[in-house]
PDB file of C-alpha atoms in Angstrom:
ATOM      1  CA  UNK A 315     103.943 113.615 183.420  1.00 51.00           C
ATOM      2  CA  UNK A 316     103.899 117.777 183.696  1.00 47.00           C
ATOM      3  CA  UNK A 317     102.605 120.392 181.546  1.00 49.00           C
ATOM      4  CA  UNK A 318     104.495 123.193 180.768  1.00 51.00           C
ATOM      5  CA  UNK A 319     100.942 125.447 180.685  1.00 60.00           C
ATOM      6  CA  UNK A 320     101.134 127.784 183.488  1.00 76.00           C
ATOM      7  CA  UNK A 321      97.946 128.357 185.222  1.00 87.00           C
ATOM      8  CA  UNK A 322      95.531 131.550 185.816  1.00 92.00           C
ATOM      9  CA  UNK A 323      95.700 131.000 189.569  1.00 95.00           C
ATOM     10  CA  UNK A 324      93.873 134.127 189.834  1.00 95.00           C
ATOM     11  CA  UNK A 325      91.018 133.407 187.898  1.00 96.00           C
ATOM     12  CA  UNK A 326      90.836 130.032 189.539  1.00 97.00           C
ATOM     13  CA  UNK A 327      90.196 131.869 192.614  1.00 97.00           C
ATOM     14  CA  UNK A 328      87.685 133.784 191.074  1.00 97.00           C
ATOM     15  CA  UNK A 329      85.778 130.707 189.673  1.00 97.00           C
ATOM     16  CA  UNK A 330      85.671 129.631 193.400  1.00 98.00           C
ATOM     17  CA  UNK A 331      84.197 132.835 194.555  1.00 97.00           C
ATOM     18  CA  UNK A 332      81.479 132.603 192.376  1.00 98.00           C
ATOM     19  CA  UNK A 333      80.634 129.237 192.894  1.00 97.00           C
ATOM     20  CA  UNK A 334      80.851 129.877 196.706  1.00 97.00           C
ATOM     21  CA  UNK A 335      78.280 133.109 195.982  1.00 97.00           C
ATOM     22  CA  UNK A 336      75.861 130.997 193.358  1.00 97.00           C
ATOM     23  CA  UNK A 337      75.825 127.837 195.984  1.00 97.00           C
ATOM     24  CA  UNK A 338      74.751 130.231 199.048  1.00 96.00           C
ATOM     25  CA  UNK A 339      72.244 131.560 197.125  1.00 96.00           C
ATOM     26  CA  UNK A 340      70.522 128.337 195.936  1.00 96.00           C
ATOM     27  CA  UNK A 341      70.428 127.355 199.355  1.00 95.00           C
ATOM     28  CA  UNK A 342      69.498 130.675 200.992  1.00 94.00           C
ATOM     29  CA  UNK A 343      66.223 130.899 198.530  1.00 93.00           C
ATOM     30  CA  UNK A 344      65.442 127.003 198.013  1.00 94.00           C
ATOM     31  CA  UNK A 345      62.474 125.951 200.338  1.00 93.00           C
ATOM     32  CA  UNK A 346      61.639 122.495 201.806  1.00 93.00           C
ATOM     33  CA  UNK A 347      59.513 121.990 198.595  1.00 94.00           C
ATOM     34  CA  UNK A 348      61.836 123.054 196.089  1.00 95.00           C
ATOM     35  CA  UNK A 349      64.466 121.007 197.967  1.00 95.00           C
ATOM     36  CA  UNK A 350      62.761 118.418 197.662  1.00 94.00           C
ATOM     37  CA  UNK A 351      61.642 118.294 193.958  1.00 95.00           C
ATOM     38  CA  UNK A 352      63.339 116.019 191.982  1.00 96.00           C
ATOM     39  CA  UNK A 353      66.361 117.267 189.510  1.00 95.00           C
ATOM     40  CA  UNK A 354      65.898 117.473 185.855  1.00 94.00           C
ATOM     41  CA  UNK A 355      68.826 114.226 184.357  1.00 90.00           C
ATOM     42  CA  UNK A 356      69.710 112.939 187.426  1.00 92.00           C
ATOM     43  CA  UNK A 357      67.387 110.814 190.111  1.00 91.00           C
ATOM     44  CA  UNK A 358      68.310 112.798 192.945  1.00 94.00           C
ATOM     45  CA  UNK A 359      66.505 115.671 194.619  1.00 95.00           C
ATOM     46  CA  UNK A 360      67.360 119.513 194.971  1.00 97.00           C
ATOM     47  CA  UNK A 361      69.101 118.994 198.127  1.00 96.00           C
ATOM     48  CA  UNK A 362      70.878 115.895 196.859  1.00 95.00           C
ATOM     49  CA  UNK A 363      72.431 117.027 194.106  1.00 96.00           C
ATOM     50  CA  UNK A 364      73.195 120.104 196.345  1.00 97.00           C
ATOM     51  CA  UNK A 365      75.153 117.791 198.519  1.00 95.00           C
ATOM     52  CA  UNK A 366      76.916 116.315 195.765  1.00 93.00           C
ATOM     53  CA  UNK A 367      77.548 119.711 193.650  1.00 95.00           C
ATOM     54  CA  UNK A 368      79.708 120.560 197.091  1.00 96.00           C
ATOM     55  CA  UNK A 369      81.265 117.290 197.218  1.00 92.00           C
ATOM     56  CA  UNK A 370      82.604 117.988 193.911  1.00 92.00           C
ATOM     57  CA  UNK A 371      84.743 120.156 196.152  1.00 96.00           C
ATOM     58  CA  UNK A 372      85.702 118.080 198.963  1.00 93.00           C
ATOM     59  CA  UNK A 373      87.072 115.223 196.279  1.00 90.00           C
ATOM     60  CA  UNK A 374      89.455 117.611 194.519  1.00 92.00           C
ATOM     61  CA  UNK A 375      91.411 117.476 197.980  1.00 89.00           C
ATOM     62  CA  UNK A 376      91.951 113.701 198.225  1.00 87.00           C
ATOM     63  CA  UNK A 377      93.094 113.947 194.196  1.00 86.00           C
ATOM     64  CA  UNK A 378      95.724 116.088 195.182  1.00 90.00           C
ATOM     65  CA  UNK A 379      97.183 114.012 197.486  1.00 88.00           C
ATOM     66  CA  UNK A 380      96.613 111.517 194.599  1.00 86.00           C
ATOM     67  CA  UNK A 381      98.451 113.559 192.173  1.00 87.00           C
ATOM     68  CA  UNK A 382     101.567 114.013 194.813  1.00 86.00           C
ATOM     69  CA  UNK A 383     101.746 110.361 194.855  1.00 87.00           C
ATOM     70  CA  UNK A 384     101.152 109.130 191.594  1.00 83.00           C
ATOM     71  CA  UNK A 385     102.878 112.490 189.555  1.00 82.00           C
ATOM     72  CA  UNK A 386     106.498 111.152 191.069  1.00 83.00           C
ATOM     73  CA  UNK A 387     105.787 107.128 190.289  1.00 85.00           C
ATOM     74  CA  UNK A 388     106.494 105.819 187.124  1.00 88.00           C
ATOM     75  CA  UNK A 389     103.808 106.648 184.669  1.00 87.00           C
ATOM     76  CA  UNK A 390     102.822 102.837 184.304  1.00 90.00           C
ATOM     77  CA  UNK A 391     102.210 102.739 187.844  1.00 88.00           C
ATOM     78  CA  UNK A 392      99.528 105.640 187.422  1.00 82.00           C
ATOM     79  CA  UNK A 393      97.936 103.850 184.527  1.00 87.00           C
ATOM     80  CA  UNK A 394      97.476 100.808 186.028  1.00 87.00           C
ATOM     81  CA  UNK A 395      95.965 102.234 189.160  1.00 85.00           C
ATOM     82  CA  UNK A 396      93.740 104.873 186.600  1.00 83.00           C
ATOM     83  CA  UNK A 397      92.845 100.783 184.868  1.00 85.00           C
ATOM     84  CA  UNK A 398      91.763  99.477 188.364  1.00 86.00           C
ATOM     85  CA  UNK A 399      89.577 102.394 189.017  1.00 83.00           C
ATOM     86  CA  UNK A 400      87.590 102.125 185.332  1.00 78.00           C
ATOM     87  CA  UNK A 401      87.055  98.506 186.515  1.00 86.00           C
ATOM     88  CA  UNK A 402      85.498  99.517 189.677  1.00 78.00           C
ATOM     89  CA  UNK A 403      83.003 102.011 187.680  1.00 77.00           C
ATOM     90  CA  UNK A 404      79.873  99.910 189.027  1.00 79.00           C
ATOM     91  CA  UNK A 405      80.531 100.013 192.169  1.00 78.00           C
ATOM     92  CA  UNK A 406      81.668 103.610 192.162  1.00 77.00           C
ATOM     93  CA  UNK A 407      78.580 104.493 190.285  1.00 71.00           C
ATOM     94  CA  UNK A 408      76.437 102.898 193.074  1.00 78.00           C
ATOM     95  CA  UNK A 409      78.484 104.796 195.867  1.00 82.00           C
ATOM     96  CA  UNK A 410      78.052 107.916 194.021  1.00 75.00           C
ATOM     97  CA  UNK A 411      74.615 107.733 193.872  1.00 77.00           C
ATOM     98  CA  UNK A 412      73.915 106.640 197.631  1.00 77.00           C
ATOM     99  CA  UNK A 413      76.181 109.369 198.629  1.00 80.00           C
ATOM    100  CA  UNK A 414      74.007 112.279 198.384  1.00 80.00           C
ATOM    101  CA  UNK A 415      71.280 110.338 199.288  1.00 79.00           C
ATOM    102  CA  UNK A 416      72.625 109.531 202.720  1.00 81.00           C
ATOM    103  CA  UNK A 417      74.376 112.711 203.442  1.00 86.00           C
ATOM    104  CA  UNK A 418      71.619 115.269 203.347  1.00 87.00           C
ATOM    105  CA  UNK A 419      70.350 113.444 206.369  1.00 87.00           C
ATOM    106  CA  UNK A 420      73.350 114.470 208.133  1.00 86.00           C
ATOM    107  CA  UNK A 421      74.262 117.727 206.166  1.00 84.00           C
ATOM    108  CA  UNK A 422      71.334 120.115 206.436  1.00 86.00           C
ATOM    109  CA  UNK A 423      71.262 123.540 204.089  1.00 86.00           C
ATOM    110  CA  UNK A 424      72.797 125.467 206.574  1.00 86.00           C
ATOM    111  CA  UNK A 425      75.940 122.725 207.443  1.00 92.00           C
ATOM    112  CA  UNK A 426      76.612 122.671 203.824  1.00 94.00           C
ATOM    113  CA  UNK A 427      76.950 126.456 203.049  1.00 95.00           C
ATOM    114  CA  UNK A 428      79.380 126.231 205.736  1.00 95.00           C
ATOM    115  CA  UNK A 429      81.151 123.511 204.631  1.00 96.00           C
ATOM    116  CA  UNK A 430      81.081 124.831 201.640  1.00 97.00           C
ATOM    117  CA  UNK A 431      83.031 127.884 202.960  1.00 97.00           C
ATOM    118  CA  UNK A 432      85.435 126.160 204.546  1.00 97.00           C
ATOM    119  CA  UNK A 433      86.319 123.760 201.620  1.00 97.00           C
ATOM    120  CA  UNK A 434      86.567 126.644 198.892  1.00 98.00           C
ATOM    121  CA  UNK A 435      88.893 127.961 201.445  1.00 97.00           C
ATOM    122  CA  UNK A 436      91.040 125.113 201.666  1.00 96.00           C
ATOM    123  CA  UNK A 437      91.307 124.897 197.962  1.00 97.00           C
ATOM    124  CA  UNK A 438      92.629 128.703 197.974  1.00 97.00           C
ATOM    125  CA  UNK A 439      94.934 127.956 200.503  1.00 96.00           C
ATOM    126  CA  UNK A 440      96.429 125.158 199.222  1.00 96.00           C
ATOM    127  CA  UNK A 441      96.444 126.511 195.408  1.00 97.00           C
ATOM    128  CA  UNK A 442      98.054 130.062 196.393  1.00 96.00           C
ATOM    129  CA  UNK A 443     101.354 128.214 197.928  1.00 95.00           C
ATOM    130  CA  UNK A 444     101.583 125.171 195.110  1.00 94.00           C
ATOM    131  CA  UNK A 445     104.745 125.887 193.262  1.00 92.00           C
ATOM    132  CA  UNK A 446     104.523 126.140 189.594  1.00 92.00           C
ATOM    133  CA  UNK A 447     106.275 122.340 189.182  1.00 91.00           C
ATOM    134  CA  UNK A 448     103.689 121.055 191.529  1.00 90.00           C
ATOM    135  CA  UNK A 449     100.873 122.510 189.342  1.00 94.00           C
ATOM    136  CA  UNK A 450     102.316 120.964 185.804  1.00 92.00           C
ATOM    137  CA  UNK A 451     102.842 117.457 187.704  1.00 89.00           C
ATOM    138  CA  UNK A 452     100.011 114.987 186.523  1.00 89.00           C
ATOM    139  CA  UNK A 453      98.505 111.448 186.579  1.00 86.00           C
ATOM    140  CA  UNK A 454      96.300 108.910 184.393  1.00 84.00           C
ATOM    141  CA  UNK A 455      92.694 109.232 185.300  1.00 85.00           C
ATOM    142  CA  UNK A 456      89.284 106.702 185.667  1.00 79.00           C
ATOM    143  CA  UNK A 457      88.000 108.726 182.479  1.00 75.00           C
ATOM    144  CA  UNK A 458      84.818 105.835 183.332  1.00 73.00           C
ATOM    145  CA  UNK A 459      84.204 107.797 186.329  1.00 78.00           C
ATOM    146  CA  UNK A 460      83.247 111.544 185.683  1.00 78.00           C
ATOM    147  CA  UNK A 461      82.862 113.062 182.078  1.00 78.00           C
ATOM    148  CA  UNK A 462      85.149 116.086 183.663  1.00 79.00           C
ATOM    149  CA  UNK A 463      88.092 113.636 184.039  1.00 81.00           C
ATOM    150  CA  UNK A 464      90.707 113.236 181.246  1.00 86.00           C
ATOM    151  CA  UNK A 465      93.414 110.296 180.608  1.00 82.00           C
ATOM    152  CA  UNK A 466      96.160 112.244 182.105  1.00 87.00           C
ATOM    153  CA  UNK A 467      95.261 115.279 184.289  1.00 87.00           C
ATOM    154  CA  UNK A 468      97.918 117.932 185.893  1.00 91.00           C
ATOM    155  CA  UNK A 469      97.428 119.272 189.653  1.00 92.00           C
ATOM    156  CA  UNK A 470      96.256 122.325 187.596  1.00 94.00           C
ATOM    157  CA  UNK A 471      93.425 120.831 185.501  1.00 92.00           C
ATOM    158  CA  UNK A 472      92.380 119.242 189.062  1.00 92.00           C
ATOM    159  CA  UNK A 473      92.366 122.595 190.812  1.00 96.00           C
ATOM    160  CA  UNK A 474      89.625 123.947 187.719  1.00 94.00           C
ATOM    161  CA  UNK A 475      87.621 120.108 187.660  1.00 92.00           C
ATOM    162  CA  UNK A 476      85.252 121.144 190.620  1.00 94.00           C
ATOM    163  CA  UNK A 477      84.115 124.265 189.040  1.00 96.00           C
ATOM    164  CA  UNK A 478      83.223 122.339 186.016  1.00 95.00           C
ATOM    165  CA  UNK A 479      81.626 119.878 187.876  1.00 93.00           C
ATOM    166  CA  UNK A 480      79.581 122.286 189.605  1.00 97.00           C
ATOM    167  CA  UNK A 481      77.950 124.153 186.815  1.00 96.00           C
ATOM    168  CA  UNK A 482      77.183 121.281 184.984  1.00 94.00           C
ATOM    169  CA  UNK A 483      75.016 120.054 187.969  1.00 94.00           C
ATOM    170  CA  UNK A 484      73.974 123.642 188.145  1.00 96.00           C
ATOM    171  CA  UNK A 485      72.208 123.815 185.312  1.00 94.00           C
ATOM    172  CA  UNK A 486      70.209 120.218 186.406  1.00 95.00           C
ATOM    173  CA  UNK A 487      68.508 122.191 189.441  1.00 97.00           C
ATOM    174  CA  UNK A 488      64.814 122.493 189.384  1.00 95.00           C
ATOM    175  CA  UNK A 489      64.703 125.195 192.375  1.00 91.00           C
ATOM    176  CA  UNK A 490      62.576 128.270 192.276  1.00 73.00           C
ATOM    177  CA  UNK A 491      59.595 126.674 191.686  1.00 54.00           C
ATOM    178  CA  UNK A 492      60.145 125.980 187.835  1.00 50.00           C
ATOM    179  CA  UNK A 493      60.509 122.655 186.490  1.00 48.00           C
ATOM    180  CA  UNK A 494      62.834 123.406 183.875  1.00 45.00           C
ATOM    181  CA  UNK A 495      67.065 123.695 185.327  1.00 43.00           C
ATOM    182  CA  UNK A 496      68.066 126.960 186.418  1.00 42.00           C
ATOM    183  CA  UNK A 497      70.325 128.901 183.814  1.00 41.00           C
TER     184      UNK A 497
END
């Protein structure tokens, strides 16, 4: 499965760069209080969905190891394993949720900004030396699992999901004191 699209690396660079800027900001101006108001959609907190805005990020690199795998098999193999994963929604869904929950006892404002550096960096890394064939190679999906995620995705359409993924839970933030999501 490839797509013979070629890709704005460029541009995906820059939607990392902003991300990386708009993230550090929410952080750097969020107080305990507005951290800890609740999210307009979701049933998380400020600093939970924070947490799982950046782990948007840190997924992308396990799906590329996915899509190395699974873009050489046979595409039936792919499927089936995309089949087994839309089964396991549930579960996932409960994971998901806990996640955040959990982590922001661990990962405090400042740890994720950092982490956040370091995993945009990765991303850049790893996108600037992917060879064109790499970036058209694809796999099926859990479409269940994340609005974002199509039946068959390329290595390119997984290097732009977090950025999608992250303004979408952008515009759920209730920081700065408002109750309404920040635009």
């Amino acid at each position: 499965m490839t797509s013979a699209d070629p890709m704005d690396r460029q541009a995906v660079h820059n939607e990392y760069e902003r991300t990386r800027q708009t993230f550090h900001r929410l952080l750097d101006a969020a107080s305990k209080d507005d951290l800890a108001r609740p999210t307009c959609g979701t049933k998380w907190t400020n600093e939970q969905l924070l947490w799982h805005m950046l782990f948007g990020y840190m997924v992308v690199r396990a799906l590329l190891i996915l899509v190395r795998v699974f873009g050489r098999l046979p595409r039936w193999v792919g499927k089936m394993f995309a089949q087994v994963l839309n089964a396991a929604t549930p579960p996932f869904d409960l994971v998901n949720y806990l996640g955040p929950c959990g982590a922001v006892k661990v990962y405090g404002p400042r740890r994720m900004g950092a982490k956040f550096d370091r995993v945009i960096g990765s991303l850049q890394r790893h996108l600037t030396a992917e060879s064109e064939a790499d970036l058209a190679r694809g796999m099926h999906y859990p479409v269940r699992w994340d609005p974002f995620f199509k039946d068959c995705m390329t290595l390119a359409d997984i290097y732009r999901y977090p950025t999608q993924h992250f303004d979408f839970h952008h515009r759920q933030l209730t920081l700065g004191g408002n109750e309404s999501p920040v635009s």
